[in-house]
mmCIF file of C-alpha atoms and ligand atoms in Angstrom:
data_model
loop_
_atom_site.group_PDB
_atom_site.id
_atom_site.type_symbol
_atom_site.label_atom_id
_atom_site.label_comp_id
_atom_site.label_asym_id
_atom_site.label_seq_id
_atom_site.Cartn_x
_atom_site.Cartn_y
_atom_site.Cartn_z
ATOM 1 C CA MET G 1 -0.037 0.132 0.236
ATOM 2 C CA SER G 2 1.218 3.482 -0.978
ATOM 3 C CA LYS G 3 1.469 6.096 1.482
ATOM 4 C CA ALA G 4 0.467 9.758 0.724
ATOM 5 C CA GLY G 5 -0.132 13.046 2.756
ATOM 6 C CA PHE G 6 0.032 16.943 3.224
ATOM 7 C CA VAL G 7 3.330 18.216 4.731
ATOM 8 C CA ALA G 8 3.004 21.816 5.827
ATOM 9 C CA LEU G 9 6.512 24.010 5.660
ATOM 10 C CA ILE G 10 6.051 26.451 8.770
ATOM 11 C CA GLY G 11 8.606 28.645 9.913
ATOM 12 C CA ARG G 12 9.527 32.398 10.230
ATOM 13 C CA PRO G 13 10.000 34.756 7.274
ATOM 14 C CA ASN G 14 13.242 33.977 5.645
ATOM 15 C CA ALA G 15 13.719 30.654 7.535
ATOM 16 C CA GLY G 16 14.161 28.859 4.015
ATOM 17 C CA LYS G 17 10.756 27.209 3.306
ATOM 18 C CA SER G 18 10.319 28.088 -0.145
ATOM 19 C CA THR G 19 14.362 27.399 -1.148
ATOM 20 C CA LEU G 20 13.553 23.846 0.704
ATOM 21 C CA MET G 21 10.356 23.238 -1.430
ATOM 22 C CA ASN G 22 12.507 24.056 -4.969
ATOM 23 C CA TRP G 23 15.437 21.849 -4.043
ATOM 24 C CA ILE G 24 13.430 19.059 -3.210
ATOM 25 C CA LEU G 25 11.166 19.353 -6.325
ATOM 26 C CA GLY G 26 14.092 20.129 -8.322
ATOM 27 C CA GLU G 27 12.288 22.680 -10.570
ATOM 28 C CA LYS G 28 11.910 26.441 -9.186
ATOM 29 C CA ILE G 29 8.122 26.780 -8.662
ATOM 30 C CA ALA G 30 8.205 29.129 -5.679
ATOM 31 C CA LEU G 31 9.647 32.825 -5.046
ATOM 32 C CA VAL G 32 12.656 32.828 -3.128
ATOM 33 C CA SER G 33 14.013 36.260 -1.771
ATOM 34 C CA GLN G 34 16.738 37.356 0.287
ATOM 35 C CA LYS G 35 13.900 39.834 1.889
ATOM 36 C CA ALA G 36 11.695 38.274 4.380
ATOM 37 C CA ASN G 37 7.974 37.936 3.411
ATOM 38 C CA ALA G 38 8.380 36.448 -0.347
ATOM 39 C CA THR G 39 5.679 33.882 0.204
ATOM 40 C CA ARG G 40 2.170 35.318 0.270
ATOM 41 C CA LYS G 41 -0.066 32.435 -0.402
ATOM 42 C CA ARG G 42 -0.044 28.730 0.112
ATOM 43 C CA LEU G 43 1.502 26.794 -2.988
ATOM 44 C CA ASN G 44 1.412 22.953 -3.021
ATOM 45 C CA ALA G 45 4.037 20.748 -4.683
ATOM 46 C CA ILE G 46 4.047 17.112 -5.399
ATOM 47 C CA VAL G 47 7.047 14.958 -4.846
ATOM 48 C CA MET G 48 7.288 11.427 -5.151
ATOM 49 C CA HIS G 49 9.355 9.510 -2.981
ATOM 50 C CA ASP G 50 9.750 5.633 -3.706
ATOM 51 C CA ASP G 51 6.228 4.666 -3.356
ATOM 52 C CA ASN G 52 5.096 7.675 -1.491
ATOM 53 C CA GLN G 53 3.453 11.071 -2.485
ATOM 54 C CA ILE G 54 4.736 13.831 -0.471
ATOM 55 C CA ILE G 55 2.560 17.104 -0.843
ATOM 56 C CA PHE G 56 4.865 19.947 0.081
ATOM 57 C CA VAL G 57 2.752 23.101 1.220
ATOM 58 C CA ASP G 58 4.611 26.181 1.259
ATOM 59 C CA THR G 59 3.236 28.920 3.424
ATOM 60 C CA PRO G 60 3.767 32.799 4.231
ATOM 61 C CA GLY G 61 6.221 33.016 7.176
ATOM 62 C CA LEU G 62 4.992 33.126 10.768
ATOM 63 C CA HIS G 63 4.847 36.294 12.524
ATOM 64 C CA VAL G 64 2.747 38.771 14.450
ATOM 65 C CA LYS G 65 0.213 40.177 12.977
ATOM 66 C CA GLU G 66 0.421 43.892 12.862
ATOM 67 C CA LYS G 67 -0.845 44.824 9.396
ATOM 68 C CA LEU G 68 -3.574 43.610 7.628
ATOM 69 C CA LEU G 69 -1.366 41.813 4.944
ATOM 70 C CA ASN G 70 0.564 40.016 7.716
ATOM 71 C CA GLN G 71 -2.914 38.885 9.364
ATOM 72 C CA PHE G 72 -3.680 37.162 5.742
ATOM 73 C CA MET G 73 -0.342 35.735 5.758
ATOM 74 C CA LEU G 74 -0.635 34.404 9.279
ATOM 75 C CA GLU G 75 -4.257 32.950 8.569
ATOM 76 C CA GLU G 76 -2.807 31.089 5.487
ATOM 77 C CA ALA G 77 -0.074 29.647 7.473
ATOM 78 C CA LEU G 78 -2.326 28.333 10.059
ATOM 79 C CA LYS G 79 -4.849 26.869 7.631
ATOM 80 C CA ALA G 80 -1.650 24.932 6.347
ATOM 81 C CA ILE G 81 -1.199 23.548 9.936
ATOM 82 C CA GLY G 82 -4.851 22.857 10.349
ATOM 83 C CA ASP G 83 -5.490 20.756 6.886
ATOM 84 C CA CYS G 84 -1.861 19.245 6.821
ATOM 85 C CA ASP G 85 -0.816 15.329 8.070
ATOM 86 C CA LEU G 86 2.697 16.308 9.348
ATOM 87 C CA ILE G 87 4.243 19.897 9.435
ATOM 88 C CA VAL G 88 7.874 20.538 8.775
ATOM 89 C CA TYR G 89 9.247 23.233 11.079
ATOM 90 C CA LEU G 90 12.150 24.947 9.789
ATOM 91 C CA ALA G 91 14.330 26.392 12.039
ATOM 92 C CA PRO G 92 17.527 28.640 10.686
ATOM 93 C CA VAL G 93 20.339 27.118 12.538
ATOM 94 C CA THR G 94 21.233 31.041 13.780
ATOM 95 C CA ASP G 95 17.600 30.878 15.610
ATOM 96 C CA SER G 96 16.880 30.665 19.242
ATOM 97 C CA THR G 97 14.498 28.285 20.660
ATOM 98 C CA GLU G 98 12.379 31.155 21.606
ATOM 99 C CA HIS G 99 10.743 30.954 18.168
ATOM 100 C CA TYR G 100 9.987 27.320 18.308
ATOM 101 C CA GLU G 101 8.461 27.817 21.481
ATOM 102 C CA GLU G 102 6.310 30.619 19.763
ATOM 103 C CA PHE G 103 5.283 27.571 17.461
ATOM 104 C CA LEU G 104 4.632 25.371 19.939
ATOM 105 C CA ALA G 105 1.807 27.556 21.297
ATOM 106 C CA LEU G 106 0.559 28.328 17.892
ATOM 107 C CA ASN G 107 0.538 24.314 17.184
ATOM 108 C CA THR G 108 -3.181 24.268 19.606
ATOM 109 C CA LYS G 109 -4.057 20.806 17.853
ATOM 110 C CA ARG G 110 -0.442 19.335 18.321
ATOM 111 C CA ARG G 111 0.012 17.966 14.690
ATOM 112 C CA LYS G 112 3.003 15.946 14.658
ATOM 113 C CA HIS G 113 6.105 17.691 13.204
ATOM 114 C CA ILE G 114 9.765 17.510 12.453
ATOM 115 C CA ILE G 115 12.290 20.339 12.836
ATOM 116 C CA VAL G 116 14.634 20.987 9.962
ATOM 117 C CA LEU G 117 17.799 22.931 11.129
ATOM 118 C CA SER G 118 18.101 25.064 8.114
ATOM 119 C CA LYS G 119 21.519 27.033 6.703
ATOM 120 C CA ILE G 120 23.592 24.829 8.552
ATOM 121 C CA ASP G 121 26.461 25.946 6.108
ATOM 122 C CA GLN G 122 26.437 29.342 8.271
ATOM 123 C CA VAL G 123 27.751 27.977 11.370
ATOM 124 C CA SER G 124 30.853 25.764 12.692
ATOM 125 C CA GLN G 125 30.106 22.220 13.561
ATOM 126 C CA GLU G 126 30.279 23.349 17.299
ATOM 127 C CA LYS G 127 27.838 25.836 16.910
ATOM 128 C CA LEU G 128 25.405 23.376 15.158
ATOM 129 C CA MET G 129 26.124 20.845 17.989
ATOM 130 C CA LYS G 130 25.136 23.265 20.811
ATOM 131 C CA ARG G 131 22.290 24.128 18.587
ATOM 132 C CA ILE G 132 20.954 20.380 18.101
ATOM 133 C CA ALA G 133 21.394 19.894 21.865
ATOM 134 C CA SER G 134 19.425 23.083 22.813
ATOM 135 C CA TYR G 135 16.572 21.510 20.773
ATOM 136 C CA ASN G 136 17.100 18.356 22.241
ATOM 137 C CA ARG G 137 15.711 19.560 25.502
ATOM 138 C CA TYR G 138 11.872 19.490 23.647
ATOM 139 C CA SER G 139 12.507 16.062 22.191
ATOM 140 C CA GLU G 140 9.072 14.931 23.662
ATOM 141 C CA HIS G 141 7.525 17.157 21.246
ATOM 142 C CA PHE G 142 8.935 16.647 17.735
ATOM 143 C CA GLU G 143 9.386 13.235 15.720
ATOM 144 C CA ALA G 144 12.820 13.931 14.374
ATOM 145 C CA LEU G 145 15.255 16.774 13.969
ATOM 146 C CA ILE G 146 17.274 17.226 10.794
ATOM 147 C CA PRO G 147 20.166 19.278 9.841
ATOM 148 C CA MET G 148 19.994 20.744 6.005
ATOM 149 C CA SER G 149 21.811 23.229 3.930
ATOM 150 C CA VAL G 150 20.914 23.661 0.539
ATOM 151 C CA THR G 151 23.887 25.589 -0.223
ATOM 152 C CA LYS G 152 25.797 22.066 0.563
ATOM 153 C CA ASN G 153 23.398 19.938 -0.711
ATOM 154 C CA VAL G 154 23.111 18.209 2.726
ATOM 155 C CA GLY G 155 19.861 16.529 4.187
ATOM 156 C CA ARG G 156 17.274 15.849 1.606
ATOM 157 C CA VAL G 157 17.148 12.185 1.476
ATOM 158 C CA ASP G 158 17.272 12.212 5.250
ATOM 159 C CA LEU G 159 14.136 14.780 5.140
ATOM 160 C CA LEU G 160 12.226 12.524 2.468
ATOM 161 C CA ASN G 161 12.625 9.311 4.428
ATOM 162 C CA THR G 162 11.703 10.891 7.706
ATOM 163 C CA ILE G 163 8.691 12.220 6.261
ATOM 164 C CA SER G 164 7.661 9.070 4.358
ATOM 165 C CA THR G 165 8.191 7.253 7.839
ATOM 166 C CA HIS G 166 5.333 9.222 9.374
ATOM 167 C CA LEU G 167 2.696 9.579 6.632
ATOM 168 C CA ASP G 168 -0.249 7.175 6.849
ATOM 169 C CA GLU G 169 -1.188 4.570 4.271
ATOM 170 C CA SER G 170 -3.166 6.152 1.337
ATOM 171 C CA PRO G 171 -3.720 6.042 -2.116
ATOM 172 C CA TYR G 172 -2.569 8.731 -4.387
ATOM 173 C CA LEU G 173 -4.122 12.104 -3.926
ATOM 174 C CA TYR G 174 -2.906 13.707 -7.342
ATOM 175 C CA ASP G 175 -1.518 12.194 -10.418
ATOM 176 C CA PRO G 176 1.923 11.133 -9.817
ATOM 177 C CA GLU G 177 3.050 12.811 -13.101
ATOM 178 C CA ASP G 178 2.141 16.280 -11.865
ATOM 179 C CA ILE G 179 4.593 18.454 -9.549
ATOM 180 C CA THR G 180 2.006 21.039 -8.415
ATOM 181 C CA THR G 181 -1.862 21.292 -7.808
ATOM 182 C CA GLU G 182 -1.366 25.294 -8.740
ATOM 183 C CA MET G 183 -2.337 26.639 -12.133
ATOM 184 C CA ILE G 184 0.262 27.124 -14.278
ATOM 185 C CA ARG G 185 -1.011 30.887 -14.626
ATOM 186 C CA ASN G 186 -0.744 31.267 -10.981
ATOM 187 C CA ILE G 187 2.777 30.722 -10.800
ATOM 188 C CA TYR G 188 3.598 32.868 -13.787
ATOM 189 C CA LYS G 189 1.744 35.369 -11.798
ATOM 190 C CA GLU G 190 3.972 34.766 -8.768
ATOM 191 C CA PHE G 191 7.023 35.159 -10.759
ATOM 192 C CA ILE G 192 6.106 38.596 -12.258
ATOM 193 C CA ARG G 193 5.607 39.807 -9.181
HETATM 194 N N1 LIG V 1 23.327 29.804 3.256
HETATM 195 C C1 LIG V 1 22.090 29.346 3.006
HETATM 196 N N2 LIG V 1 20.964 29.958 2.450
HETATM 197 C C2 LIG V 1 19.790 29.607 2.409
HETATM 198 C C3 LIG V 1 19.415 28.350 2.457
HETATM 199 N N3 LIG V 1 18.337 28.019 2.283
HETATM 200 C C4 LIG V 1 17.474 29.281 1.868
HETATM 201 N N4 LIG V 1 18.467 30.017 1.932
HETATM 202 C C5 LIG V 1 18.394 31.480 1.939
HETATM 203 O O1 LIG V 1 17.662 31.917 2.744
HETATM 204 C C6 LIG V 1 16.789 33.331 2.090
HETATM 205 C C7 LIG V 1 15.409 32.848 2.125
HETATM 206 O O2 LIG V 1 14.738 31.860 1.549
HETATM 207 P P1 LIG V 1 13.292 31.904 1.152
HETATM 208 O O3 LIG V 1 13.186 30.315 0.643
HETATM 209 O O4 LIG V 1 12.798 33.140 0.422
HETATM 210 O O5 LIG V 1 12.554 31.779 2.850
HETATM 211 P P2 LIG V 1 11.070 31.499 3.304
HETATM 212 O O6 LIG V 1 10.961 30.754 4.020
HETATM 213 O O7 LIG V 1 10.309 31.061 1.825
HETATM 214 O O8 LIG V 1 10.727 32.778 3.405
HETATM 215 P P3 LIG V 1 9.084 33.825 3.610
HETATM 216 O O9 LIG V 1 8.636 33.675 2.204
HETATM 217 O O10 LIG V 1 9.809 35.496 2.962
HETATM 218 O O11 LIG V 1 8.447 33.364 4.504
HETATM 219 C C8 LIG V 1 17.368 33.304 0.306
HETATM 220 O O12 LIG V 1 18.063 34.272 -0.153
HETATM 221 C C9 LIG V 1 18.015 31.808 0.332
HETATM 222 O O13 LIG V 1 18.782 31.988 -0.737
HETATM 223 C C10 LIG V 1 20.727 27.541 3.020
HETATM 224 O O14 LIG V 1 20.837 26.542 3.181
HETATM 225 N N5 LIG V 1 21.879 28.095 3.066
HETATM 226 MG MG1 LIG V 2 8.783 31.807 1.034
#
């Protein structure tokens, strides 16, 4: 029996969510920017890994909702948390665990999640180890912690295997030949923006 499910990419603005999705897909479908708040709406990408169909849901960064647009973006992220089967929480390796605690508070339905420590190319091995140790204090909350660097090409297969382990058995939800559930027209619109 195959497995299939929705996996929401959640994290602060600029954490590297859209970069991760494009990298896993091997195609650039999500807008990536050095500036925070590049992603405004949810976007799905379909990835086949062995017999498993993983539907990644890229979301706007999580942050406090001061402005109307930010409020819309936060709601987009919260909807993705509500609708998904599994969460991948992206924490840049330079972030303190304080932001992870904020995420835990938002994850009111206690959805299962995997922590991806992103951009590990930016710190020394020693700093990386310290950061991993600081997350291990929360180990009863998460399923796995995966260090990752898109720049250095580290962690891709590890992430796909770990996600597959935590998905439920299900028939495919989309045609395995498709790469996104979005209309191509909307993807172009995003690129133009
Ligand atoms: N050094 C390094 N930079 C990275 C890595 N992954 C992403 N980045 C950079 O981080 C910045 C933000 O990446 P995005 O993928 O747009 O981040 P995001 O989480 O989607 O941001 P929002 O859509 O604004 O919430 C870009 O400049 C990326 O090139 C990585 O593994 N290493
Ligand atoms: Mg993004």
